[in-house]
CSV table of C-alpha atoms in Angstrom, one decimal:
chain,number,residue,atom,x,y,z
A,18,ALA,CA,0.0,0.0,0.0
A,19,SER,CA,1.5,3.3,-1.1
A,20,ILE,CA,0.2,6.5,0.6
A,21,THR,CA,1.0,9.9,-1.0
A,22,ALA,CA,0.1,13.5,-0.1
A,23,TRP,CA,-0.3,16.5,-2.3
A,24,LEU,CA,-0.7,20.2,-1.4
A,25,ASP,CA,-1.9,22.7,-4.0
A,26,GLY,CA,-1.2,20.2,-6.8
A,27,GLN,CA,2.3,19.5,-5.7
A,28,GLN,CA,3.4,16.1,-4.2
A,29,ILE,CA,4.9,16.6,-0.8
A,30,ASP,CA,5.5,13.1,0.5
A,31,SER,CA,5.0,9.4,-0.2
A,32,PHE,CA,5.3,6.2,1.8
A,33,ASP,CA,5.4,2.6,0.6
A,34,ASN,CA,4.3,0.1,3.3
A,35,ILE,CA,6.2,-3.2,2.7
A,36,ARG,CA,3.4,-5.2,4.5
A,37,SER,CA,0.1,-6.2,2.9
A,38,PRO,CA,-2.5,-3.3,3.0
A,39,VAL,CA,-4.6,-3.3,6.1
A,40,ASN,CA,-8.4,-3.4,5.6
A,41,ILE,CA,-9.9,-0.2,7.2
A,42,THR,CA,-13.4,-0.7,5.9
A,43,THR,CA,-16.2,0.4,8.2
A,44,THR,CA,-19.8,-0.6,7.9
A,45,LYS,CA,-21.6,2.0,10.0
A,46,ALA,CA,-19.2,4.8,10.9
A,47,ASN,CA,-20.1,8.4,10.0
A,48,LEU,CA,-17.6,10.7,8.2
A,49,VAL,CA,-16.6,13.4,10.6
A,50,VAL,CA,-14.9,16.7,10.0
A,51,GLY,CA,-13.4,18.2,13.1
A,52,ASN,CA,-14.0,16.9,16.6
A,53,GLN,CA,-14.2,13.1,16.9
A,54,ASN,CA,-14.3,11.9,20.5
A,55,ILE,CA,-13.2,8.4,19.7
A,56,ILE,CA,-9.8,9.6,18.6
A,57,ARG,CA,-8.0,10.6,21.7
A,58,PRO,CA,-4.8,9.6,23.5
A,59,PRO,CA,-3.4,7.1,24.2
A,60,LEU,CA,-5.0,5.6,21.1
A,61,ALA,CA,-3.8,8.3,18.7
A,62,GLN,CA,-2.9,11.9,18.2
A,63,PRO,CA,-4.0,14.7,17.7
A,64,THR,CA,-5.5,16.1,21.0
A,65,ASP,CA,-7.5,18.9,19.4
A,66,VAL,CA,-9.0,19.9,16.0
A,67,LEU,CA,-7.6,22.1,13.3
A,68,THR,CA,-9.7,25.3,13.4
A,69,GLY,CA,-10.4,26.9,10.0
A,70,ALA,CA,-12.7,27.0,7.0
A,71,ILE,CA,-13.2,24.0,4.7
A,72,ARG,CA,-14.6,24.7,1.3
A,73,LEU,CA,-14.6,21.3,-0.4
A,74,ILE,CA,-14.4,17.6,0.4
A,75,LYS,CA,-14.3,14.9,-2.3
A,76,LEU,CA,-14.0,11.1,-2.0
A,77,TRP,CA,-13.2,8.6,-4.7
A,78,ASN,CA,-13.3,4.8,-4.4
A,79,THR,CA,-10.2,4.5,-6.4
A,80,ALA,CA,-6.6,5.8,-6.5
A,81,LEU,CA,-6.4,8.9,-8.8
A,82,SER,CA,-3.4,9.0,-11.1
A,83,ALA,CA,-0.7,11.5,-10.5
A,84,GLY,CA,-1.9,13.4,-13.6
A,85,GLN,CA,-5.4,13.6,-12.1
A,86,ILE,CA,-4.4,14.9,-8.7
A,87,PRO,CA,-3.6,18.5,-9.7
A,88,ASP,CA,-7.2,18.8,-11.2
A,89,ALA,CA,-8.9,16.9,-8.4
A,90,GLN,CA,-11.1,19.9,-7.5
A,91,GLN,CA,-12.6,20.1,-11.0
A,92,ASN,CA,-16.0,18.5,-11.6
A,93,ALA,CA,-15.0,16.1,-14.4
A,94,THR,CA,-12.1,14.4,-12.6
A,95,ALA,CA,-12.8,10.6,-12.3
A,96,GLN,CA,-16.6,11.2,-12.2
A,97,ASN,CA,-17.5,7.6,-12.3
A,98,ASN,CA,-15.6,6.8,-9.1
A,99,LEU,CA,-16.7,9.9,-7.2
A,100,ILE,CA,-18.7,8.7,-4.2
A,101,GLY,CA,-19.1,11.9,-2.3
A,102,MET,CA,-18.6,15.7,-2.7
A,103,TRP,CA,-19.4,18.5,-0.2
A,104,ASN,CA,-18.8,22.1,-1.0
A,105,PHE,CA,-21.2,23.5,1.6
A,106,ALA,CA,-22.6,26.4,-0.6
A,107,ASP,CA,-26.2,25.2,-0.2
A,108,GLY,CA,-26.0,25.9,3.5
A,109,LYS,CA,-27.0,22.3,4.4
A,110,GLY,CA,-23.9,20.2,3.7
A,111,ASN,CA,-25.6,18.0,1.1
A,112,ASP,CA,-23.6,15.4,-0.8
A,113,ALA,CA,-23.7,17.0,-4.2
A,114,THR,CA,-23.4,13.7,-6.0
A,115,GLY,CA,-26.8,12.7,-4.7
A,116,HIS,CA,-25.5,9.4,-3.3
A,117,ASN,CA,-26.5,10.4,0.3
A,118,PRO,CA,-29.9,12.0,0.6
A,119,ASN,CA,-29.2,13.2,4.2
A,120,PRO,CA,-27.6,16.5,5.0
A,121,ALA,CA,-24.6,16.7,7.3
A,122,VAL,CA,-25.2,17.4,11.0
A,123,LEU,CA,-23.5,20.5,12.5
A,124,GLY,CA,-22.4,20.5,16.2
A,125,GLY,CA,-20.1,22.1,18.6
A,126,GLY,CA,-20.3,25.6,17.0
A,127,ALA,CA,-19.6,24.4,13.5
A,128,ALA,CA,-21.5,26.6,10.9
A,129,ILE,CA,-21.7,27.0,7.2
A,130,VAL,CA,-20.8,30.6,6.2
A,131,GLU,CA,-20.6,32.6,2.9
A,132,ILE,CA,-17.2,33.1,1.3
A,133,GLN,CA,-17.3,36.3,-0.6
A,134,ASP,CA,-14.5,35.8,-3.2
A,135,ARG,CA,-15.8,32.9,-5.2
A,136,ASP,CA,-13.2,31.2,-7.3
A,137,PHE,CA,-15.1,30.3,-10.4
A,138,ALA,CA,-17.9,31.8,-12.6
A,139,LEU,CA,-20.0,30.7,-15.5
A,140,ASN,CA,-18.7,32.7,-18.5
A,141,LEU,CA,-21.2,33.6,-21.3
A,142,PRO,CA,-18.9,35.4,-23.7
A,143,ARG,CA,-21.1,35.6,-26.8
A,144,ASN,CA,-24.7,35.3,-28.0
A,145,ALA,CA,-24.6,31.5,-28.6
A,146,ALA,CA,-23.3,30.7,-25.1
A,147,ALA,CA,-25.6,28.9,-22.7
A,148,LEU,CA,-25.8,26.7,-19.6
A,149,THR,CA,-28.7,24.3,-19.9
A,150,ILE,CA,-29.9,22.7,-16.7
A,151,PRO,CA,-31.9,19.5,-17.3
A,152,PHE,CA,-35.5,19.6,-16.2
A,153,ILE,CA,-36.7,17.7,-13.2
A,154,PRO,CA,-40.2,17.9,-11.6
A,155,ALA,CA,-38.9,20.1,-8.8
A,156,TYR,CA,-38.4,22.9,-11.3
A,157,ALA,CA,-42.1,23.1,-12.1
A,158,PHE,CA,-42.5,25.9,-9.6
A,159,GLY,CA,-44.3,28.7,-11.6
A,160,LYS,CA,-47.9,28.2,-10.5
A,161,GLU,CA,-47.7,30.2,-7.3
A,162,SER,CA,-44.9,32.1,-5.5
A,163,PHE,CA,-41.2,31.7,-6.3
A,164,THR,CA,-37.9,33.6,-5.9
A,165,ILE,CA,-34.8,33.6,-8.1
A,166,ALA,CA,-31.4,35.1,-7.2
A,167,ILE,CA,-28.6,35.6,-9.7
A,168,LYS,CA,-25.1,37.0,-8.9
A,169,LEU,CA,-23.5,38.2,-12.1
A,170,THR,CA,-21.2,40.8,-13.7
A,171,ALA,CA,-21.9,42.2,-17.2
A,172,THR,CA,-18.9,42.2,-19.5
A,173,ALA,CA,-19.4,45.8,-20.6
A,174,PRO,CA,-21.4,48.8,-19.1
A,175,ASN,CA,-24.0,48.8,-21.9
A,176,THR,CA,-24.5,45.0,-22.1
A,177,GLN,CA,-28.1,44.0,-22.4
A,178,GLY,CA,-30.2,41.0,-23.2
A,179,LEU,CA,-31.5,37.6,-21.9
A,180,ILE,CA,-30.1,36.5,-18.6
A,181,PHE,CA,-32.1,33.4,-17.4
A,182,SER,CA,-35.2,31.6,-18.6
A,183,GLN,CA,-37.4,28.6,-18.6
A,184,VAL,CA,-40.0,28.3,-21.4
A,185,SER,CA,-42.0,25.6,-23.3
A,186,THR,CA,-43.5,26.2,-26.7
A,187,ILE,CA,-47.3,25.5,-26.6
A,188,LYS,CA,-49.3,24.9,-29.8
A,189,THR,CA,-52.6,26.8,-29.7
A,190,THR,CA,-55.3,27.7,-32.1
A,191,TRP,CA,-53.6,31.2,-32.4
A,192,GLY,CA,-50.3,29.6,-33.2
A,193,LYS,CA,-47.2,28.8,-31.0
A,194,LYS,CA,-47.0,30.5,-27.6
A,195,LEU,CA,-44.4,30.5,-24.9
A,196,GLN,CA,-45.1,29.2,-21.4
A,197,GLY,CA,-42.8,30.1,-18.6
A,198,PHE,CA,-40.6,33.1,-17.7
A,199,TRP,CA,-37.6,35.0,-19.0
A,200,ILE,CA,-35.5,37.5,-17.1
A,201,TRP,CA,-33.6,40.1,-19.2
A,202,LEU,CA,-32.2,43.7,-19.3
A,203,ASP,CA,-33.4,46.1,-22.0
A,204,ASN,CA,-31.4,48.8,-23.9
A,205,SER,CA,-32.7,51.4,-21.4
A,206,GLY,CA,-31.2,49.5,-18.4
A,207,LEU,CA,-34.6,48.2,-17.1
A,208,ILE,CA,-34.9,44.7,-15.6
A,209,HIS,CA,-37.7,42.6,-17.0
A,210,CYS,CA,-39.3,39.4,-15.8
A,211,SER,CA,-41.7,38.4,-18.6
A,212,GLN,CA,-44.2,35.7,-17.7
A,213,SER,CA,-46.6,33.8,-20.0
A,214,ASP,CA,-49.1,30.9,-19.5
A,215,GLY,CA,-48.9,29.8,-23.2
A,216,GLN,CA,-52.6,30.7,-23.7
A,217,GLY,CA,-52.2,34.3,-24.6
A,218,ASN,CA,-51.9,35.7,-21.1
A,219,ILE,CA,-48.6,37.6,-20.7
A,220,LEU,CA,-47.3,39.8,-17.9
A,221,ASP,CA,-44.1,41.8,-18.7
A,222,PHE,CA,-43.0,43.1,-15.4
A,223,ALA,CA,-40.3,45.8,-15.8
A,224,THR,CA,-38.5,48.0,-13.2
A,225,THR,CA,-38.7,51.8,-13.4
A,226,GLN,CA,-35.1,52.7,-12.7
A,227,SER,CA,-32.1,52.2,-15.1
A,228,ILE,CA,-29.3,50.1,-13.8
A,229,LYS,CA,-25.8,48.9,-14.7
A,230,MET,CA,-24.4,45.5,-14.0
A,231,ALA,CA,-20.8,45.9,-15.1
A,232,GLY,CA,-17.9,46.3,-12.7
A,233,ASN,CA,-18.1,44.2,-9.5
A,234,PRO,CA,-20.6,41.3,-9.2
A,235,HIS,CA,-24.2,42.4,-8.7
A,236,THR,CA,-27.0,40.4,-7.1
A,237,LEU,CA,-30.3,40.4,-8.9
A,238,VAL,CA,-33.4,39.0,-7.1
A,239,ILE,CA,-36.8,38.5,-8.7
A,240,ARG,CA,-39.7,37.5,-6.4
A,241,ARG,CA,-43.3,36.6,-7.4
A,242,GLN,CA,-45.5,36.5,-4.3
A,243,VAL,CA,-49.1,35.3,-4.6
A,244,THR,CA,-51.3,36.8,-2.0
A,245,ASN,CA,-55.1,36.9,-1.9
A,246,SER,CA,-55.3,35.6,-5.5
A,247,GLN,CA,-53.0,38.4,-6.7
A,248,ALA,CA,-49.4,38.1,-8.0
A,249,ILE,CA,-47.0,40.7,-6.9
A,250,THR,CA,-43.6,40.8,-8.8
A,251,THR,CA,-40.7,42.6,-7.2
A,252,ALA,CA,-37.1,43.1,-8.2
A,253,TRP,CA,-34.0,43.9,-6.1
A,254,LEU,CA,-30.5,44.8,-7.1
A,255,ASP,CA,-27.7,44.6,-4.5
A,256,GLU,CA,-30.3,44.5,-1.7
A,257,GLU,CA,-32.1,47.6,-2.9
A,258,LYS,CA,-35.7,47.2,-4.0
A,259,GLN,CA,-36.0,48.5,-7.6
A,260,SER,CA,-39.8,48.3,-8.1
A,261,SER,CA,-42.9,46.2,-7.5
A,262,TYR,CA,-46.0,45.5,-9.5
A,263,ALA,CA,-49.3,44.0,-8.3
A,264,ASN,CA,-51.3,42.4,-11.2
A,265,GLN,CA,-55.0,43.0,-10.6
A,266,ARG,CA,-55.9,39.8,-12.4
A,267,PRO,CA,-55.5,36.3,-10.9
A,268,PRO,CA,-51.9,35.1,-11.2
A,269,ILE,CA,-51.2,33.4,-14.5
A,270,ASP,CA,-49.8,29.8,-14.3
A,271,ILE,CA,-46.4,29.8,-15.9
A,272,THR,CA,-45.6,26.2,-14.8
A,273,THR,CA,-43.7,24.1,-17.4
A,274,GLN,CA,-43.6,20.4,-17.3
A,275,ASN,CA,-40.5,19.6,-19.3
A,276,ALA,CA,-38.6,22.9,-19.9
A,277,ASP,CA,-35.0,23.1,-19.0
A,278,LEU,CA,-33.6,26.1,-17.0
A,279,ILE,CA,-31.2,28.1,-19.2
A,280,ALA,CA,-28.7,30.8,-18.4
A,281,GLY,CA,-27.8,32.6,-21.6
A,282,ASN,CA,-29.0,31.6,-25.1
A,283,ASN,CA,-32.5,30.2,-25.2
A,284,PRO,CA,-33.6,30.0,-28.9
A,285,ALA,CA,-37.3,29.8,-28.0
A,286,VAL,CA,-37.1,33.2,-26.4
A,287,LEU,CA,-34.6,34.9,-28.7
A,288,SER,CA,-36.5,33.9,-31.9
A,289,GLY,CA,-39.9,35.2,-30.6
A,290,ARG,CA,-41.6,38.3,-31.6
A,291,SER,CA,-40.9,40.2,-28.4
A,292,ALA,CA,-37.6,41.4,-26.9
A,293,PRO,CA,-34.9,40.3,-26.2
A,294,THR,CA,-33.0,39.2,-29.3
A,295,THR,CA,-29.6,38.7,-27.7
A,296,ILE,CA,-28.2,37.5,-24.4
A,297,MET,CA,-26.4,39.5,-21.8
A,298,THR,CA,-22.7,38.6,-22.0
A,299,ALA,CA,-21.7,38.2,-18.4
A,300,GLU,CA,-20.0,36.1,-15.8
A,301,MET,CA,-22.4,34.4,-13.3
A,302,ASN,CA,-21.2,33.5,-9.9
A,303,LEU,CA,-24.4,32.1,-8.4
A,304,ILE,CA,-27.9,31.0,-9.3
A,305,LYS,CA,-30.4,30.1,-6.6
A,306,ILE,CA,-34.1,29.2,-6.9
A,307,TRP,CA,-36.8,28.9,-4.2
A,308,SER,CA,-40.3,27.5,-4.7
A,309,ASP,CA,-41.7,30.2,-2.4
A,310,ALA,CA,-41.5,34.0,-1.9
A,311,LEU,CA,-38.7,35.0,0.4
A,312,SER,CA,-39.4,37.7,2.9
A,313,ASP,CA,-37.9,41.2,2.4
A,314,THR,CA,-35.4,40.4,5.2
A,315,GLN,CA,-34.4,37.1,3.6
A,316,ILE,CA,-33.9,38.9,0.2
A,317,LYS,CA,-31.1,41.0,1.7
A,318,THR,CA,-29.1,37.8,2.5
A,319,ALA,CA,-30.2,35.7,-0.4
A,320,THR,CA,-26.7,34.8,-1.5
A,321,GLN,CA,-25.8,33.4,1.8
A,322,PRO,CA,-25.9,29.6,2.2
A,323,ASN,CA,-28.5,29.2,5.0
A,324,VAL,CA,-31.5,31.2,3.6
A,325,ALA,CA,-34.9,29.4,3.6
A,326,PRO,CA,-33.4,25.9,3.0
A,327,ALA,CA,-36.8,24.2,3.2
A,328,SER,CA,-38.0,25.8,-0.1
A,329,LEU,CA,-34.6,25.9,-1.8
A,330,ILE,CA,-34.8,23.8,-4.9
A,331,GLY,CA,-31.6,24.6,-6.8
A,332,VAL,CA,-28.2,26.2,-6.3
A,333,TRP,CA,-25.4,26.6,-8.8
A,334,ASP,CA,-22.3,28.4,-7.5
A,335,PHE,CA,-19.8,27.0,-10.1
A,336,ALA,CA,-17.3,26.6,-7.3
A,337,ASN,CA,-14.6,24.0,-8.1
A,338,ASP,CA,-15.3,24.2,-11.8
A,339,GLN,CA,-18.7,22.4,-11.6
A,340,THR,CA,-22.2,22.9,-13.1
A,341,MET,CA,-24.0,20.6,-10.6
A,342,ASP,CA,-27.1,21.6,-8.6
A,343,ILE,CA,-25.3,21.4,-5.2
A,344,THR,CA,-28.5,20.9,-3.3
A,345,GLY,CA,-28.4,17.3,-4.7
A,346,THR,CA,-32.0,17.8,-6.1
A,347,ASN,CA,-30.9,17.3,-9.6
A,348,PRO,CA,-28.4,14.5,-10.2
A,349,ASP,CA,-27.4,15.7,-13.7
A,350,ALA,CA,-24.9,18.5,-14.3
A,351,GLY,CA,-25.8,21.4,-16.5
A,352,GLN,CA,-24.5,21.3,-20.1
A,353,LEU,CA,-22.3,24.1,-21.5
A,354,THR,CA,-22.7,25.0,-25.2
A,355,GLY,CA,-22.0,27.8,-27.6
A,356,GLY,CA,-18.7,28.8,-26.0
A,357,ALA,CA,-19.9,28.9,-22.4
A,358,THR,CA,-17.3,27.9,-19.9
A,359,VAL,CA,-16.6,27.9,-16.2
A,360,ILE,CA,-13.6,30.1,-15.5
A,361,PRO,CA,-11.4,31.1,-12.5
A,362,THR,CA,-12.2,34.5,-11.3
A,363,LYS,CA,-9.1,35.1,-9.2
A,364,SER,CA,-5.5,33.8,-9.2
A,365,SER,CA,-4.7,30.8,-6.9
A,366,SER,CA,-3.0,31.7,-3.6
A,367,PRO,CA,0.7,31.3,-3.6
């Protein structure tokens, strides 16, 4: 049995045991990060835990090659042998592979906290670029209330276009209609959340103040809140409420039964008769979706990992070069097309 250690992609030591490998398989022992009361002198060192912040844990049931080790944090590394991955950005400590349905249990003061400087982002550099997230039943959330948070940076001050959408094409006696929603920025700098039930009923919510999304990352939140048979759509940017609109008619049902979630290029939207006709070229750090309307107080902390976990149905933070829904709700990774990539947003620490 040969045991080898790497730090930041560099091998630091290796030991070849001349005896036969010992079997350390356990049948019912939990995986523990931090304090483990069973491990104590005189059985073994250490006598205390290493205090710090842990961003990622990955386990494989095979020995990675020396060539794979430097890229071990990336999503595609030895995917078939990956038996567990925890990056904690969902606030619950879920195994993002979906193998274990139970979240981790925190104790003794351990907590999951937000790390501001995310290492990776979804890069949408041109009009064809898209991240397509395969549909699952949990994403049919458009009948009543919902909340969507997106953290992104536009590539230029005047960048406009489609940001995020979910639509189906419905055949009607009046021709083909879209059912679903699409979030976009127009050439006046106004945020839109267009909603359609596929039967001719459309609500195009738009903010009243012009905004810019270039420079530092900005957090956009769209909330639809159904109260007393009335749908109220509200938008926030960087914790500041932009505008709100209460539709006097009953809320339209924009639920789709098979439409993927798409960041960037969605041909069904861009080929339609209404705006937009291009995508917003941008870098996205985070996408979060709740199947309920968050409170105004929760909106202000929407990017943090522990907000309304009961109604949280999807989180994509692109950390560690991955496009998985880290809540574990969707076992399939999102597909990158048209030049979309996941890129590092800051240099590695020395």
